[in-house]
Each structure stands twice: as C-alpha cells, then as structure tokens.
Amino acid sequence: MARILRPAVLIVLGLIWLAPIYLLLVNASKDPAQYAADQVWRPIGDFALFDNMREAWEIGGLGDAVSSTLLYSIVGPALAVLIGAAIGFAIVALRLKHGFFWFVLVFGGTVFPLQMILMPLFVGYVEAGVYDSRLGMIAIYTAITVPFAALVMRNFLGGIAHQVFEAAVVDGASTWRIFWRIYLPMSTSALVAVFILQATFVWNDLLLGLALSQSTEVRPLMTAVAALQDTYGGLQLTAVLAGGLLVSLPTVVLFLSTQRIFSRGLSLGQF
C-alpha cells in the first residue's frame, strides 16, 4: 500500500507545484483577444508569446530596467561576497578577538523584517541625497546581502585547517596575500554559490525597488514589471505575464549553467 500511496502523493504535490507555472505559460502565450478571466485553464489557441514579450519590452521600457538590475545583481552580491569572505577570514583565520560577538553583530541585521526599516531607510536616503540613484541601490543591495555571505563564508572557511594559515605566515606571506592568494581560491565554490543566491535575490527584488527608486533609469526590473499594468493602462494582462516570464529566464539559465559549482558550494567546509 505504501509503495502505491507514496508515489501518488508525490505526483499530486508535483502537479500542485506545477499548476502556477502552467497558468503562467498558457496565459502568457495567448492572443489578448483570446484571454478571459474565466478561461485561464484553457490551452493555447493562437501562440502569441513572443508578440506579448515584445509588447511588454517596448511599451514597458524594460531595457533600462534590465541594464540597471544587471548592474545591481552583479556589483552588489560581488561586494557582499568579498566582504563576507573577509569577515569569515578575520574570525576564523586571524582569530579575531570576540569574533563571535562581531559575527552576531553583522548577522543580527537579518533579525528584523525588512518592512520595519523601510521608512527610516527612505528618510535616510532622501536626507543623504542618494534616493533614486544607482549608487544608493548598489549600497543597499550590498549591505542587505553581507550577513548571509558572512554566515556561509565563516562556516566554509572554518573547514580549512588553521595550519594552512600558520604555514603561510612562516613562509613570510602577508595577511592580505594569504587571504587573496590562498583562502579565496580555496573557497571558489562557496563564493560562487553565495553569489548565485544573492544575485537571484537582487534580480527578483521588488520591495526595495519600490521604496528607494522612482525613475525608469534607476528602478529595478521587477519594479518595472509591476508597473506594467498600473502605469500603462492599455497593456493587456497577457503581455504583463509574458514580461514576467521574460525577466525570470536569466535566473533559470544562471542556475542551470552553474548547478555543479552551486552544489559543491553548498557542502560547506567539506573537502
């Protein structure tokens, strides 16, 4: 009985998980004239996915948002990964005094929900003159992704024997050289895994983009997609869905192309 029941439950759960994806693909591929709210489950008639994507791209002005988000999702996580690796190196290799306290202080930034700090963050950005600027967006994306990077890198670097650091010191290597030429190359898989996770978070962010940006040149991609139906009243829902599908493809490609490195990076500290 269990042999039959278990696969059946898994199949049902899989179908439930795939249902939203089916709805997205089917309705994004419909011609606007064929779309109706009471017929969302009906299969495709005329295939119009690429036409809908082109309409969303041109009318919604997604080009500027893509370039901005690409900048944010590369620079922000890259800086966060380097800072997190430096924090982990200082705590694990340099045996920083009260290292656990400093780690808790850094990671404590994740304790409070993001919604709680949006208002003071908005006021601070306006007063500092970085509201609706790419510099401001890079700064917040870097700051918000550092705690997780520090957590992962501290755990990963803890798996490297301290004798490696001691041997490098005996050979006359400076602290910077040890970090840059020894510890970072040994942590490549973890660095890539953290970068992928954080880049995906930045790419899919909506809340910070809504709160800290306004112009089309600065706002992130998901904010631009969310504005498709509100700002451009004539844009059909099929085009909005196609736009959402279009901007989701890069993260899927990123995971598929780096899945081996990503899997190795998740085995923290295992050599």
Coordinates of N, CA and C in Angstrom, one line a residue, residues 25-245:
L25 N 2.5 30.1 -18.3 CA 2.9 29.8 -19.7 C 1.8 29.8 -20.6
V26 N 0.6 29.3 -20.2 CA -0.5 29.2 -21.1 C -1.1 30.6 -21.3
N27 N -1.3 31.4 -20.3 CA -1.9 32.7 -20.5 C -0.9 33.7 -21.1
A28 N 0.4 33.6 -20.8 CA 1.3 34.5 -21.4 C 1.4 34.2 -22.9
S29 N 1.1 33.0 -23.4 CA 1.2 32.7 -24.8 C -0.1 32.9 -25.6
K30 N -1.1 33.4 -24.9 CA -2.4 33.6 -25.6 C -2.4 34.9 -26.3
D31 N -3.2 35.0 -27.4 CA -3.5 36.3 -28.0 C -4.4 37.0 -27.1
P32 N -4.2 38.4 -26.9 CA -5.0 39.1 -26.0 C -6.5 39.0 -26.2
A33 N -6.9 38.8 -27.5 CA -8.4 38.6 -27.8 C -8.9 37.3 -27.3
Q34 N -8.0 36.3 -27.0 CA -8.5 35.0 -26.5 C -8.5 34.9 -25.0
Y35 N -7.9 35.9 -24.4 CA -7.8 35.8 -22.9 C -9.1 36.2 -22.2
A36 N -9.5 35.4 -21.2 CA -10.7 35.7 -20.4 C -10.5 35.2 -19.0
A37 N -10.9 35.9 -18.0 CA -10.6 35.6 -16.6 C -11.2 34.2 -16.3
D38 N -12.3 33.8 -16.9 CA -13.0 32.6 -16.6 C -12.5 31.4 -17.4
Q39 N -11.4 31.7 -18.3 CA -10.9 30.6 -19.1 C -9.4 30.5 -19.0
V40 N -8.9 30.8 -17.8 CA -7.4 30.8 -17.7 C -6.8 29.4 -17.8
W41 N -7.6 28.3 -17.5 CA -7.1 27.0 -17.6 C -7.1 26.4 -19.0
R42 N -7.8 27.1 -19.9 CA -8.0 26.6 -21.3 C -6.6 26.7 -22.0
P43 N -6.3 25.6 -22.8 CA -5.0 25.6 -23.5 C -4.9 26.7 -24.6
I44 N -3.7 26.9 -25.1 CA -3.4 28.0 -26.1 C -4.2 27.8 -27.4
G45 N -4.7 28.9 -27.9 CA -5.3 28.9 -29.2 C -4.2 29.3 -30.2
D46 N -4.1 30.6 -30.4 CA -3.0 31.2 -31.3 C -1.8 31.5 -30.4
F47 N -0.7 31.0 -30.8 CA 0.6 31.2 -30.0 C 1.1 32.6 -30.2
A48 N 1.1 33.4 -29.1 CA 1.5 34.8 -29.3 C 2.4 35.2 -28.2
L49 N 3.2 34.2 -27.7 CA 4.1 34.5 -26.6 C 5.2 35.6 -26.9
F50 N 5.8 35.4 -28.1 CA 6.9 36.4 -28.5 C 6.3 37.8 -28.8
D51 N 5.1 37.8 -29.3 CA 4.5 39.1 -29.6 C 4.2 39.8 -28.3
N52 N 3.7 39.0 -27.3 CA 3.4 39.6 -26.0 C 4.7 40.1 -25.3
M53 N 5.8 39.3 -25.4 CA 7.0 39.7 -24.8 C 7.6 41.0 -25.5
R54 N 7.4 41.1 -26.8 CA 7.9 42.3 -27.5 C 7.1 43.5 -27.0
E55 N 5.8 43.3 -26.9 CA 4.9 44.4 -26.4 C 5.3 44.9 -25.0
A56 N 5.5 43.9 -24.1 CA 5.9 44.3 -22.8 C 7.3 45.0 -22.8
W57 N 8.2 44.5 -23.6 CA 9.6 45.1 -23.6 C 9.5 46.5 -24.2
E58 N 8.8 46.7 -25.2 CA 8.8 48.1 -25.9 C 7.9 49.1 -25.1
I59 N 6.7 48.7 -24.8 CA 5.8 49.6 -24.1 C 6.2 49.9 -22.7
G60 N 6.6 48.8 -22.0 CA 7.0 48.9 -20.6 C 8.4 49.5 -20.4
G61 N 9.2 49.7 -21.5 CA 10.6 50.2 -21.3 C 11.4 49.4 -20.4
L62 N 11.5 48.1 -20.6 CA 12.2 47.2 -19.7 C 13.7 47.3 -20.0
G63 N 14.1 47.9 -21.1 CA 15.6 47.9 -21.4 C 16.4 48.6 -20.4
D64 N 16.0 49.8 -19.9 CA 16.7 50.5 -18.9 C 16.7 49.7 -17.6
A65 N 15.6 49.1 -17.2 CA 15.5 48.3 -16.0 C 16.4 47.1 -16.0
V66 N 16.5 46.5 -17.2 CA 17.4 45.3 -17.3 C 18.8 45.7 -17.1
S67 N 19.3 46.8 -17.7 CA 20.7 47.2 -17.5 C 20.9 47.6 -16.1
S68 N 20.0 48.3 -15.4 CA 20.2 48.7 -14.0 C 20.2 47.5 -13.1
T69 N 19.3 46.5 -13.3 CA 19.2 45.4 -12.5 C 20.4 44.5 -12.7
L70 N 20.9 44.4 -13.9 CA 22.1 43.6 -14.2 C 23.3 44.2 -13.4
L71 N 23.4 45.5 -13.4 CA 24.4 46.2 -12.6 C 24.3 45.9 -11.1
Y72 N 23.1 46.0 -10.6 CA 22.8 45.7 -9.1 C 23.1 44.3 -8.8
S73 N 22.7 43.4 -9.6 CA 22.8 41.9 -9.3 C 24.2 41.4 -9.5
I74 N 25.1 42.2 -10.1 CA 26.5 41.8 -10.2 C 27.4 42.5 -9.2
V75 N 27.3 43.8 -9.1 CA 28.1 44.6 -8.2 C 27.8 44.3 -6.8
G76 N 26.5 44.4 -6.4 CA 26.1 44.3 -5.0 C 26.5 42.9 -4.4
P77 N 26.1 41.8 -5.0 CA 26.5 40.5 -4.5 C 28.0 40.3 -4.5
A78 N 28.7 40.8 -5.6 CA 30.1 40.6 -5.6 C 30.8 41.3 -4.4
L79 N 30.4 42.5 -4.2 CA 31.0 43.2 -3.0 C 30.6 42.5 -1.7
A80 N 29.4 42.0 -1.6 CA 28.9 41.3 -0.4 C 29.7 40.1 -0.2
V81 N 30.0 39.3 -1.2 CA 30.7 38.1 -1.1 C 32.1 38.4 -0.6
L82 N 32.8 39.4 -1.2 CA 34.1 39.7 -0.8 C 34.2 40.2 0.7
I83 N 33.2 41.0 1.1 CA 33.1 41.5 2.5 C 32.8 40.3 3.4
G84 N 31.9 39.5 3.0 CA 31.6 38.3 3.8 C 32.8 37.4 4.0
A85 N 33.5 37.2 2.9 CA 34.7 36.4 3.0 C 35.8 37.0 3.9
A86 N 35.9 38.3 3.8 CA 36.9 39.0 4.7 C 36.5 38.9 6.2
I87 N 35.2 38.9 6.4 CA 34.7 38.8 7.8 C 35.0 37.4 8.3
G88 N 34.6 36.4 7.4 CA 34.9 35.0 7.8 C 36.4 34.7 8.0
F89 N 37.2 35.3 7.2 CA 38.7 35.1 7.3 C 39.2 35.7 8.6
A90 N 38.7 36.9 8.9 CA 39.1 37.6 10.2 C 38.8 36.8 11.4
I91 N 37.6 36.2 11.4 CA 37.1 35.4 12.5 C 37.8 34.1 12.6
V92 N 37.9 33.4 11.5 CA 38.4 32.0 11.5 C 39.9 32.0 11.5
A93 N 40.5 32.7 10.5 CA 42.0 32.6 10.3 C 42.8 33.5 11.3
L94 N 42.3 34.7 11.4 CA 43.0 35.7 12.2 C 42.7 35.6 13.7
R95 N 41.7 34.7 14.0 CA 41.3 34.5 15.4 C 40.9 35.9 16.0
L96 N 40.1 36.6 15.4 CA 39.7 38.0 15.8 C 39.2 37.9 17.3
K97 N 39.6 38.8 18.1 CA 39.2 38.9 19.5 C 37.7 39.2 19.5
H98 N 37.0 38.4 20.3 CA 35.5 38.5 20.4 C 34.9 38.3 19.0
G99 N 35.4 37.4 18.2 CA 35.0 37.2 16.9 C 33.5 36.8 16.8
F100 N 33.0 36.0 17.7 CA 31.6 35.5 17.7 C 30.7 36.7 17.9
F101 N 31.1 37.6 18.8 CA 30.3 38.8 19.0 C 30.2 39.7 17.7
W102 N 31.3 39.9 17.0 CA 31.3 40.6 15.8 C 30.4 39.9 14.7
F103 N 30.5 38.6 14.7 CA 29.7 37.9 13.7 C 28.2 38.0 14.0
V104 N 27.9 37.9 15.3 CA 26.5 38.1 15.7 C 26.0 39.5 15.4
L105 N 26.9 40.5 15.6 CA 26.5 41.9 15.3 C 26.2 42.0 13.8
V106 N 27.1 41.4 12.9 CA 26.8 41.5 11.5 C 25.6 40.8 11.1
F107 N 25.4 39.5 11.6 CA 24.3 38.7 11.2 C 23.0 39.2 11.8
G108 N 23.1 40.0 12.9 CA 21.9 40.5 13.6 C 21.1 41.4 12.7
G109 N 21.7 41.9 11.6 CA 20.9 42.7 10.7 C 19.7 42.0 10.0
T110 N 19.8 40.6 10.1 CA 18.7 39.9 9.5 C 17.6 39.5 10.4
V111 N 17.7 39.9 11.7 CA 16.7 39.6 12.7 C 15.4 40.4 12.4
F112 N 15.5 41.6 12.1 CA 14.4 42.5 11.9 C 13.8 42.4 10.5
P113 N 12.5 42.3 10.3 CA 12.0 42.2 8.9 C 12.3 43.5 8.1
L114 N 12.5 43.3 6.9 CA 12.9 44.4 6.0 C 11.8 45.5 6.0
Q115 N 10.6 45.1 6.2 CA 9.5 46.1 6.2 C 9.6 47.1 7.3
M116 N 10.3 46.7 8.4 CA 10.4 47.6 9.6 C 11.4 48.7 9.4
I117 N 12.3 48.5 8.5 CA 13.4 49.6 8.3 C 13.1 50.4 7.0
L118 N 12.1 50.1 6.3 CA 11.8 50.8 5.0 C 11.7 52.3 5.2
M119 N 10.9 52.7 6.2 CA 10.6 54.1 6.4 C 11.9 54.9 6.8
P120 N 12.6 54.4 7.9 CA 13.8 55.1 8.2 C 14.9 55.1 7.1
L121 N 14.9 54.0 6.3 CA 15.8 53.9 5.2 C 15.4 54.9 4.1
F122 N 14.2 55.0 3.9 CA 13.7 56.0 2.9 C 14.1 57.4 3.3
V123 N 13.8 57.8 4.6 CA 14.2 59.1 5.1 C 15.7 59.3 5.0
G124 N 16.4 58.3 5.4 CA 17.9 58.5 5.4 C 18.4 58.7 4.0
Y125 N 17.8 57.9 3.0 CA 18.3 58.1 1.6 C 18.0 59.5 1.1
V126 N 16.8 60.0 1.4 CA 16.4 61.3 0.9 C 17.4 62.4 1.5
E127 N 17.6 62.3 2.9 CA 18.5 63.2 3.5 C 19.9 63.2 3.0
A128 N 20.4 61.9 2.7 CA 21.7 61.8 2.2 C 21.9 62.1 0.7
G129 N 20.8 62.3 0.0 CA 20.8 62.6 -1.4 C 21.1 61.5 -2.3
V130 N 20.8 60.2 -1.9 CA 21.1 59.1 -2.7 C 19.8 58.4 -3.1
Y131 N 18.7 59.0 -2.8 CA 17.4 58.4 -3.2 C 17.3 58.4 -4.7
D132 N 16.8 57.4 -5.3 CA 16.6 57.3 -6.7 C 17.9 57.4 -7.5
S133 N 18.9 56.7 -7.0 CA 20.2 56.7 -7.6 C 20.8 55.3 -7.7
R134 N 21.6 55.0 -8.7 CA 22.1 53.7 -8.8 C 23.1 53.4 -7.7
L135 N 23.8 54.5 -7.2 CA 24.8 54.3 -6.1 C 24.0 53.8 -4.9
G136 N 22.9 54.5 -4.6 CA 22.1 54.1 -3.4 C 21.6 52.7 -3.5
M137 N 21.1 52.3 -4.7 CA 20.6 50.9 -4.8 C 21.7 49.9 -4.7
I138 N 22.9 50.2 -5.2 CA 24.0 49.2 -5.0 C 24.4 49.1 -3.6
A139 N 24.4 50.3 -2.9 CA 24.8 50.3 -1.4 C 23.8 49.4 -0.6
I140 N 22.5 49.6 -0.8 CA 21.5 48.8 0.0 C 21.6 47.3 -0.4
Y141 N 21.8 47.0 -1.7 CA 21.8 45.6 -2.0 C 23.1 45.0 -1.5
T142 N 24.2 45.7 -1.4 CA 25.4 45.2 -0.8 C 25.2 44.9 0.7
A143 N 24.7 46.0 1.3 CA 24.5 45.9 2.8 C 23.6 44.7 3.2
I144 N 22.5 44.6 2.4 CA 21.5 43.6 2.8 C 21.9 42.1 2.5
T145 N 22.9 42.0 1.7 CA 23.4 40.6 1.3 C 24.6 40.2 2.1
V146 N 25.3 41.1 2.8 CA 26.5 40.8 3.5 C 26.3 39.8 4.6
P147 N 25.2 39.9 5.5 CA 25.1 39.0 6.6 C 25.1 37.5 6.2
F148 N 24.3 37.2 5.1 CA 24.2 35.8 4.7 C 25.6 35.3 4.1
A149 N 26.2 36.2 3.4 CA 27.5 35.9 2.8 C 28.5 35.6 4.0
A150 N 28.5 36.5 5.0 CA 29.4 36.3 6.2 C 29.1 34.9 6.9
L151 N 27.8 34.6 7.0 CA 27.5 33.3 7.6 C 28.1 32.1 6.8
V152 N 27.8 32.1 5.5 CA 28.3 31.0 4.7 C 29.8 30.9 4.7
M153 N 30.5 32.1 4.5 CA 31.9 32.1 4.4 C 32.6 31.7 5.7
R154 N 32.0 32.2 6.8 CA 32.6 31.8 8.1 C 32.5 30.3 8.3
N155 N 31.4 29.7 8.0 CA 31.3 28.2 8.1 C 32.2 27.5 7.1
F156 N 32.3 28.0 5.9 CA 33.2 27.3 4.9 C 34.6 27.4 5.3
L157 N 35.1 28.6 5.6 CA 36.5 28.8 6.0 C 36.9 28.1 7.3
G158 N 35.9 27.9 8.1 CA 36.1 27.1 9.3 C 36.5 25.7 9.0
G159 N 36.2 25.2 7.8 CA 36.6 23.8 7.4 C 38.1 23.7 6.9
I160 N 38.7 24.9 6.7 CA 40.1 24.9 6.3 C 41.0 24.8 7.5
A161 N 41.9 23.9 7.5 CA 42.8 23.7 8.7 C 43.6 25.0 9.0
H162 N 43.7 25.4 10.2 CA 44.4 26.6 10.6 C 45.9 26.5 10.3
Q163 N 46.4 25.2 10.1 CA 47.8 25.1 9.8 C 48.1 25.7 8.4
V164 N 47.2 25.8 7.6 CA 47.4 26.4 6.3 C 47.8 27.9 6.5
F165 N 47.1 28.6 7.4 CA 47.4 30.0 7.7 C 48.8 30.1 8.3
E166 N 49.1 29.2 9.3 CA 50.3 29.2 10.0 C 51.5 28.9 9.1
A167 N 51.3 28.0 8.2 CA 52.4 27.7 7.2 C 52.7 28.9 6.3
A168 N 51.6 29.6 5.9 CA 51.8 30.7 5.0 C 52.5 31.9 5.7
V169 N 52.2 32.0 7.0 CA 52.9 33.1 7.8 C 54.4 32.7 8.0
V170 N 54.7 31.5 8.2 CA 56.1 31.0 8.3 C 56.8 31.3 7.0
D171 N 56.2 31.1 5.9 CA 56.8 31.4 4.6 C 56.9 32.9 4.3
G172 N 56.4 33.7 5.2 CA 56.6 35.2 5.0 C 55.5 35.9 4.3
A173 N 54.4 35.2 4.0 CA 53.3 35.8 3.3 C 52.5 36.8 4.2
S174 N 52.1 37.9 3.7 CA 51.4 38.9 4.4 C 49.9 38.5 4.6
T175 N 49.2 39.1 5.5 CA 47.8 38.7 5.8 C 47.0 38.9 4.5
W176 N 47.2 40.0 3.8 CA 46.4 40.3 2.6 C 46.7 39.2 1.5
R177 N 48.0 38.8 1.4 CA 48.4 37.8 0.4 C 47.8 36.5 0.7
I178 N 47.8 36.1 2.0 CA 47.2 34.9 2.4 C 45.7 34.8 2.1
F179 N 45.0 35.9 2.4 CA 43.6 36.0 2.1 C 43.3 35.9 0.6
W180 N 44.0 36.7 -0.2 CA 43.7 36.9 -1.6 C 44.2 35.7 -2.5
R181 N 45.4 35.1 -2.1 CA 46.0 34.1 -2.9 C 45.8 32.7 -2.4
I182 N 45.4 32.5 -1.2 CA 45.2 31.2 -0.6 C 43.8 30.9 -0.3
Y183 N 43.2 31.7 0.6 CA 41.9 31.4 1.1 C 40.8 31.6 0.1
L184 N 40.8 32.7 -0.7 CA 39.8 32.9 -1.7 C 39.8 31.9 -2.8
P185 N 41.0 31.5 -3.3 CA 40.9 30.4 -4.3 C 40.4 29.1 -3.8
M186 N 40.7 28.8 -2.5 CA 40.2 27.6 -1.9 C 38.7 27.6 -1.7
S187 N 38.1 28.8 -1.7 CA 36.7 29.0 -1.4 C 35.9 29.3 -2.6
T188 N 36.4 29.0 -3.8 CA 35.7 29.4 -5.1 C 34.3 28.9 -5.1
S189 N 34.1 27.6 -4.8 CA 32.7 27.0 -4.9 C 31.8 27.7 -4.0
A190 N 32.2 28.0 -2.7 CA 31.3 28.7 -1.8 C 31.0 30.1 -2.3
L191 N 32.0 30.8 -2.8 CA 31.9 32.1 -3.2 C 30.8 32.2 -4.4
V192 N 31.0 31.2 -5.3 CA 30.0 31.2 -6.4 C 28.6 30.9 -6.0
A193 N 28.5 29.9 -5.0 CA 27.2 29.6 -4.5 C 26.5 30.7 -3.9
V194 N 27.2 31.5 -3.0 CA 26.6 32.6 -2.3 C 26.3 33.7 -3.4
F195 N 27.2 33.9 -4.3 CA 26.9 34.9 -5.3 C 25.7 34.6 -6.1
I196 N 25.5 33.4 -6.5 CA 24.3 33.0 -7.3 C 23.0 33.3 -6.4
L197 N 23.0 32.8 -5.2 CA 21.8 33.1 -4.3 C 21.5 34.5 -4.2
Q198 N 22.5 35.3 -3.9 CA 22.3 36.7 -3.7 C 22.0 37.5 -4.9
A199 N 22.6 37.1 -6.1 CA 22.3 37.7 -7.3 C 20.8 37.5 -7.7
T200 N 20.4 36.3 -7.4 CA 19.0 35.9 -7.7 C 18.0 36.8 -6.8
F201 N 18.4 36.9 -5.5 CA 17.6 37.8 -4.6 C 17.5 39.2 -5.2
V202 N 18.6 39.8 -5.6 CA 18.6 41.1 -6.1 C 17.8 41.2 -7.4
W203 N 18.0 40.3 -8.3 CA 17.3 40.3 -9.5 C 15.7 40.3 -9.3
N204 N 15.3 39.5 -8.3 CA 13.9 39.3 -8.1 C 13.3 40.3 -7.0
D205 N 14.1 41.3 -6.6 CA 13.6 42.2 -5.5 C 12.6 43.2 -6.1
L206 N 11.6 43.3 -5.3 CA 10.5 44.3 -5.6 C 10.4 45.4 -4.6
L207 N 10.5 45.0 -3.3 CA 10.2 45.9 -2.2 C 11.2 47.1 -2.1
L208 N 12.5 46.8 -2.2 CA 13.4 47.9 -2.1 C 13.4 48.8 -3.3
G209 N 13.1 48.2 -4.5 CA 13.0 49.0 -5.7 C 11.8 49.9 -5.6
L210 N 10.7 49.5 -5.0 CA 9.5 50.4 -4.9 C 9.8 51.5 -3.9
A211 N 10.6 51.2 -2.8 CA 10.8 52.2 -1.8 C 11.9 53.2 -2.1
L212 N 12.9 52.8 -2.8 CA 14.1 53.6 -2.9 C 14.4 54.1 -4.4
S213 N 13.5 53.8 -5.3 CA 13.8 54.3 -6.7 C 12.4 54.7 -7.3
Q214 N 12.6 55.5 -8.3 CA 11.4 56.1 -9.0 C 11.5 56.2 -10.5
S215 N 12.7 56.7 -10.9 CA 12.9 56.9 -12.4 C 13.1 55.6 -13.1
T216 N 12.8 55.6 -14.4 CA 12.9 54.4 -15.2 C 14.4 54.0 -15.4
E217 N 15.3 55.0 -15.2 CA 16.7 54.6 -15.4 C 17.3 54.0 -14.2
V218 N 16.7 54.1 -13.0 CA 17.2 53.6 -11.8 C 16.5 52.4 -11.2
R219 N 15.2 52.4 -11.4 CA 14.3 51.3 -10.8 C 14.7 49.9 -11.3
P220 N 14.7 48.9 -10.4 CA 15.0 47.6 -10.7 C 13.9 47.0 -11.7
L221 N 14.3 45.8 -12.2 CA 13.4 45.2 -13.2 C 12.1 44.8 -12.7
M222 N 12.0 44.2 -11.5 CA 10.7 43.7 -11.0 C 9.8 44.9 -10.7
T223 N 10.3 46.0 -10.3 CA 9.5 47.2 -10.1 C 8.9 47.7 -11.4
A224 N 9.7 47.6 -12.5 CA 9.2 48.0 -13.8 C 8.2 47.0 -14.3
V225 N 8.3 45.7 -14.0 CA 7.3 44.7 -14.4 C 6.0 45.0 -13.6
A226 N 6.1 45.3 -12.3 CA 5.0 45.5 -11.5 C 4.2 46.7 -12.0
A227 N 4.9 47.7 -12.6 CA 4.3 48.9 -13.1 C 3.7 48.8 -14.5
L228 N 3.9 47.6 -15.1 CA 3.3 47.5 -16.5 C 1.8 47.7 -16.6
Q229 N 1.1 47.1 -15.7 CA -0.3 47.2 -15.7 C -0.9 48.5 -15.1
D230 N -0.2 49.0 -14.1 CA -0.6 50.2 -13.5 C -0.3 51.5 -14.3
T231 N 0.9 51.5 -14.7 CA 1.4 52.8 -15.4 C 0.8 52.8 -16.9
Y232 N 0.9 51.7 -17.5 CA 0.4 51.6 -18.9 C -0.9 50.9 -19.0
G233 N -2.0 51.7 -18.8 CA -3.3 51.1 -18.7 C -3.7 50.2 -19.9
G234 N -3.2 50.5 -21.1 CA -3.6 49.8 -22.2 C -2.9 48.4 -22.4
L235 N -2.0 48.1 -21.5 CA -1.2 46.9 -21.7 C -2.1 45.7 -21.2
Q236 N -2.2 44.7 -22.0 CA -3.1 43.6 -21.7 C -2.4 42.7 -20.7
L237 N -3.2 41.9 -19.9 CA -2.6 41.0 -18.9 C -1.7 40.0 -19.5
T238 N -2.0 39.5 -20.7 CA -1.2 38.6 -21.4 C 0.3 39.1 -21.6
A239 N 0.4 40.4 -21.9 CA 1.7 41.0 -22.1 C 2.4 41.1 -20.8
V240 N 1.6 41.4 -19.7 CA 2.2 41.5 -18.4 C 2.8 40.2 -17.9
L241 N 2.0 39.1 -18.2 CA 2.5 37.8 -17.8 C 3.7 37.4 -18.7
A242 N 3.7 37.8 -19.9 CA 4.8 37.5 -20.8 C 6.1 38.2 -20.4
G243 N 5.9 39.5 -19.9 CA 7.0 40.2 -19.4 C 7.6 39.6 -18.1
G244 N 6.7 39.1 -17.2 CA 7.2 38.4 -16.0 C 8.0 37.2 -16.4
L245 N 7.5 36.4 -17.4 CA 8.2 35.2 -17.8 C 9.5 35.6 -18.4

